Amino acid sequence: MTKQIWIVANWKSNKSIQEASSWIDSVGPNLPKDNLLKIAVCPPDLDIEELRNRIKKNGYPIMVGAQDLSSFDVGAHTGEEAAKLFSGWVDLAILGHSERRRELGESDEMIAEKVKQAKGSGILPLLCVQDNKTPIPEDVTLVAYEPIFAIGSGHPDTPEDANQVATQIISTHPRANVLYGGSVNFANVNSFIAQPAISGVLIGGASLDSDSFVKIVQSILEANHE
Ligand code: PGA
């Protein structure tokens, strides 16, 4: 198995600037510089500047992403973070996560606007879908299949099922890379990566601990070069 693989950490609402700094100080030096791996961390907005500065200064092979951005352009939208404000600070943005759909009422239409805003600011949208029925805007090239029952539950989908959903997504969006997310950990990660239609993983809980994240990256690297 040798292919390009995305490994994206989603910290959700965790880690102060100080905690984010110590995570990158211990993860950064242990990340492999490998052309086939695309590694990214999506911290809370407040951590982005410090993380990015440390990554740049030390040349760590990891991108920074936002966990969301506004469906509006810059302007009078209190509390919103417009895509343009992230420009130059993040490479990608997670959009349409099921926690935002559920807790904040985000609709498919709003998420489609967010995709437009991200693209207009040169930010790669990583669109989360919960099943193969979630609409995917045509120009989206990075999708994460994250079934709701699997998120944070310790009960991931089966790799075969995830592969089937990814295959269906690719059949209608041939340019899409499809990641799997939902209770991914060191023990199960390579069973997902081994699936032909899966191009990586979106990792929540297991990305928070620096050692756990490094172990996951290293095991993917080894399996990808076997
Ligand atoms: P989990 O979260 O790995 O903790 O299940 C994944 C996600 O919600 O992106």
PDB file of N, CA, C and O and ligand atoms in Angstrom, residues 8 10 12 94 97-99 128 146 150-154 181-185 202-207, ligand 1:
ATOM      1  N   VAL A   8      -5.506  14.319   9.843  1.00  0.00           N
ATOM      2  CA  VAL A   8      -5.957  15.626  10.326  1.00  0.00           C
ATOM      3  C   VAL A   8      -6.426  15.510  11.779  1.00  0.00           C
ATOM      4  O   VAL A   8      -7.295  14.694  12.094  1.00  0.00           O
ATOM      5  N   ASN A  10      -8.366  17.008  14.887  1.00  0.00           N
ATOM      6  CA  ASN A  10      -9.434  17.958  15.216  1.00  0.00           C
ATOM      7  C   ASN A  10      -9.509  18.068  16.738  1.00  0.00           C
ATOM      8  O   ASN A  10     -10.031  17.173  17.405  1.00  0.00           O
ATOM      9  N   LYS A  12     -11.197  20.158  18.494  1.00  0.00           N
ATOM     10  CA  LYS A  12     -12.485  20.654  19.006  1.00  0.00           C
ATOM     11  C   LYS A  12     -12.209  21.770  20.011  1.00  0.00           C
ATOM     12  O   LYS A  12     -11.236  22.501  19.857  1.00  0.00           O
ATOM     13  N   ILE A  94     -12.105  22.781   8.478  1.00  0.00           N
ATOM     14  CA  ILE A  94     -13.146  21.764   8.630  1.00  0.00           C
ATOM     15  C   ILE A  94     -14.484  22.505   8.514  1.00  0.00           C
ATOM     16  O   ILE A  94     -14.689  23.520   9.196  1.00  0.00           O
ATOM     17  N   HIS A  97     -19.041  20.091  10.392  1.00  0.00           N
ATOM     18  CA  HIS A  97     -18.918  19.008  11.374  1.00  0.00           C
ATOM     19  C   HIS A  97     -20.290  18.745  12.010  1.00  0.00           C
ATOM     20  O   HIS A  97     -21.050  19.673  12.262  1.00  0.00           O
ATOM     21  N   SER A  98     -20.571  17.486  12.311  1.00  0.00           N
ATOM     22  CA  SER A  98     -21.907  17.137  12.832  1.00  0.00           C
ATOM     23  C   SER A  98     -22.195  17.809  14.176  1.00  0.00           C
ATOM     24  O   SER A  98     -23.355  18.064  14.506  1.00  0.00           O
ATOM     25  N   GLU A  99     -21.138  18.110  14.953  1.00  0.00           N
ATOM     26  CA  GLU A  99     -21.382  18.801  16.226  1.00  0.00           C
ATOM     27  C   GLU A  99     -21.922  20.203  15.964  1.00  0.00           C
ATOM     28  O   GLU A  99     -22.767  20.706  16.713  1.00  0.00           O
ATOM     29  N   CYS A 128     -17.296  17.823   6.163  1.00  0.00           N
ATOM     30  CA  CYS A 128     -17.720  16.625   6.891  1.00  0.00           C
ATOM     31  C   CYS A 128     -19.109  16.206   6.442  1.00  0.00           C
ATOM     32  O   CYS A 128     -20.025  17.036   6.395  1.00  0.00           O
ATOM     33  N   GLU A 146     -17.936  10.988   8.477  1.00  0.00           N
ATOM     34  CA  GLU A 146     -17.932  10.827   9.936  1.00  0.00           C
ATOM     35  C   GLU A 146     -19.338  10.453  10.422  1.00  0.00           C
ATOM     36  O   GLU A 146     -20.153  11.337  10.714  1.00  0.00           O
ATOM     37  N   ALA A 150     -20.302   7.123  15.529  1.00  0.00           N
ATOM     38  CA  ALA A 150     -18.898   6.759  15.759  1.00  0.00           C
ATOM     39  C   ALA A 150     -18.104   7.871  16.432  1.00  0.00           C
ATOM     40  O   ALA A 150     -17.007   7.629  16.940  1.00  0.00           O
ATOM     41  N   ILE A 151     -18.652   9.081  16.452  1.00  0.00           N
ATOM     42  CA  ILE A 151     -17.863  10.210  16.954  1.00  0.00           C
ATOM     43  C   ILE A 151     -17.772  10.188  18.480  1.00  0.00           C
ATOM     44  O   ILE A 151     -18.793  10.220  19.176  1.00  0.00           O
ATOM     45  N   GLY A 152     -16.558  10.080  18.962  1.00  0.00           N
ATOM     46  CA  GLY A 152     -16.295  10.121  20.402  1.00  0.00           C
ATOM     47  C   GLY A 152     -16.900   8.964  21.176  1.00  0.00           C
ATOM     48  O   GLY A 152     -16.932   8.986  22.400  1.00  0.00           O
ATOM     49  N   SER A 153     -17.375   7.930  20.496  1.00  0.00           N
ATOM     50  CA  SER A 153     -18.105   6.859  21.183  1.00  0.00           C
ATOM     51  C   SER A 153     -17.232   5.647  21.499  1.00  0.00           C
ATOM     52  O   SER A 153     -17.633   4.782  22.275  1.00  0.00           O
ATOM     53  N   GLY A 154     -16.063   5.571  20.849  1.00  0.00           N
ATOM     54  CA  GLY A 154     -15.262   4.353  20.992  1.00  0.00           C
ATOM     55  C   GLY A 154     -15.781   3.234  20.102  1.00  0.00           C
ATOM     56  O   GLY A 154     -15.297   2.107  20.168  1.00  0.00           O
ATOM     57  N   GLY A 181     -13.555   9.506   9.726  1.00  0.00           N
ATOM     58  CA  GLY A 181     -13.417  10.009  11.088  1.00  0.00           C
ATOM     59  C   GLY A 181     -14.478   9.413  11.993  1.00  0.00           C
ATOM     60  O   GLY A 181     -15.616   9.148  11.568  1.00  0.00           O
ATOM     61  N   GLY A 182     -14.120   9.210  13.268  1.00  0.00           N
ATOM     62  CA  GLY A 182     -15.045   8.655  14.253  1.00  0.00           C
ATOM     63  C   GLY A 182     -14.371   7.532  15.009  1.00  0.00           C
ATOM     64  O   GLY A 182     -14.248   6.415  14.503  1.00  0.00           O
ATOM     65  N   SER A 183     -13.864   7.883  16.237  1.00  0.00           N
ATOM     66  CA  SER A 183     -13.207   6.905  17.110  1.00  0.00           C
ATOM     67  C   SER A 183     -11.993   6.236  16.462  1.00  0.00           C
ATOM     68  O   SER A 183     -11.728   5.044  16.681  1.00  0.00           O
ATOM     69  N   VAL A 184     -11.256   7.010  15.662  1.00  0.00           N
ATOM     70  CA  VAL A 184     -10.002   6.494  15.112  1.00  0.00           C
ATOM     71  C   VAL A 184      -8.951   6.512  16.221  1.00  0.00           C
ATOM     72  O   VAL A 184      -8.851   7.488  16.976  1.00  0.00           O
ATOM     73  N   ASN A 185      -8.186   5.434  16.328  1.00  0.00           N
ATOM     74  CA  ASN A 185      -7.094   5.399  17.304  1.00  0.00           C
ATOM     75  C   ASN A 185      -5.929   4.576  16.740  1.00  0.00           C
ATOM     76  O   ASN A 185      -5.996   4.099  15.606  1.00  0.00           O
ATOM     77  N   LEU A 202      -9.584  11.667  10.003  1.00  0.00           N
ATOM     78  CA  LEU A 202      -9.819  12.864  10.810  1.00  0.00           C
ATOM     79  C   LEU A 202      -9.940  12.362  12.247  1.00  0.00           C
ATOM     80  O   LEU A 202     -10.804  11.539  12.558  1.00  0.00           O
ATOM     81  N   ILE A 203      -9.051  12.845  13.100  1.00  0.00           N
ATOM     82  CA  ILE A 203      -8.918  12.258  14.438  1.00  0.00           C
ATOM     83  C   ILE A 203      -9.226  13.287  15.512  1.00  0.00           C
ATOM     84  O   ILE A 203      -8.569  14.329  15.592  1.00  0.00           O
ATOM     85  N   GLY A 204     -10.198  12.993  16.352  1.00  0.00           N
ATOM     86  CA  GLY A 204     -10.542  13.880  17.460  1.00  0.00           C
ATOM     87  C   GLY A 204      -9.771  13.488  18.711  1.00  0.00           C
ATOM     88  O   GLY A 204      -8.598  13.821  18.885  1.00  0.00           O
ATOM     89  N   GLY A 205     -10.451  12.753  19.602  1.00  0.00           N
ATOM     90  CA  GLY A 205      -9.901  12.405  20.911  1.00  0.00           C
ATOM     91  C   GLY A 205      -8.457  11.914  20.898  1.00  0.00           C
ATOM     92  O   GLY A 205      -7.638  12.360  21.712  1.00  0.00           O
ATOM     93  N   ALA A 206      -8.142  11.022  19.975  1.00  0.00           N
ATOM     94  CA  ALA A 206      -6.798  10.409  19.974  1.00  0.00           C
ATOM     95  C   ALA A 206      -5.713  11.354  19.467  1.00  0.00           C
ATOM     96  O   ALA A 206      -4.532  10.998  19.472  1.00  0.00           O
ATOM     97  N   SER A 207      -6.102  12.556  19.037  1.00  0.00           N
ATOM     98  CA  SER A 207      -5.082  13.515  18.583  1.00  0.00           C
ATOM     99  C   SER A 207      -4.646  14.457  19.703  1.00  0.00           C
ATOM    100  O   SER A 207      -3.666  15.187  19.561  1.00  0.00           O
TER     101      SER A 207
HETATM  102  P1  PGA B   1     -13.279  11.311  17.594  1.00  0.00           P
HETATM  103  O1  PGA B   1     -13.772  12.623  16.796  1.00  0.00           O
HETATM  104  O2  PGA B   1     -12.009  10.851  16.917  1.00  0.00           O
HETATM  105  O3  PGA B   1     -13.047  11.778  18.986  1.00  0.00           O
HETATM  106  O4  PGA B   1     -14.359  10.302  17.462  1.00  0.00           O
HETATM  107  C1  PGA B   1     -13.650  12.730  15.402  1.00  0.00           C
HETATM  108  C2  PGA B   1     -14.300  14.002  14.938  1.00  0.00           C
HETATM  109  O5  PGA B   1     -15.380  14.361  15.442  1.00  0.00           O
HETATM  110  O6  PGA B   1     -13.766  14.686  14.036  1.00  0.00           O
END
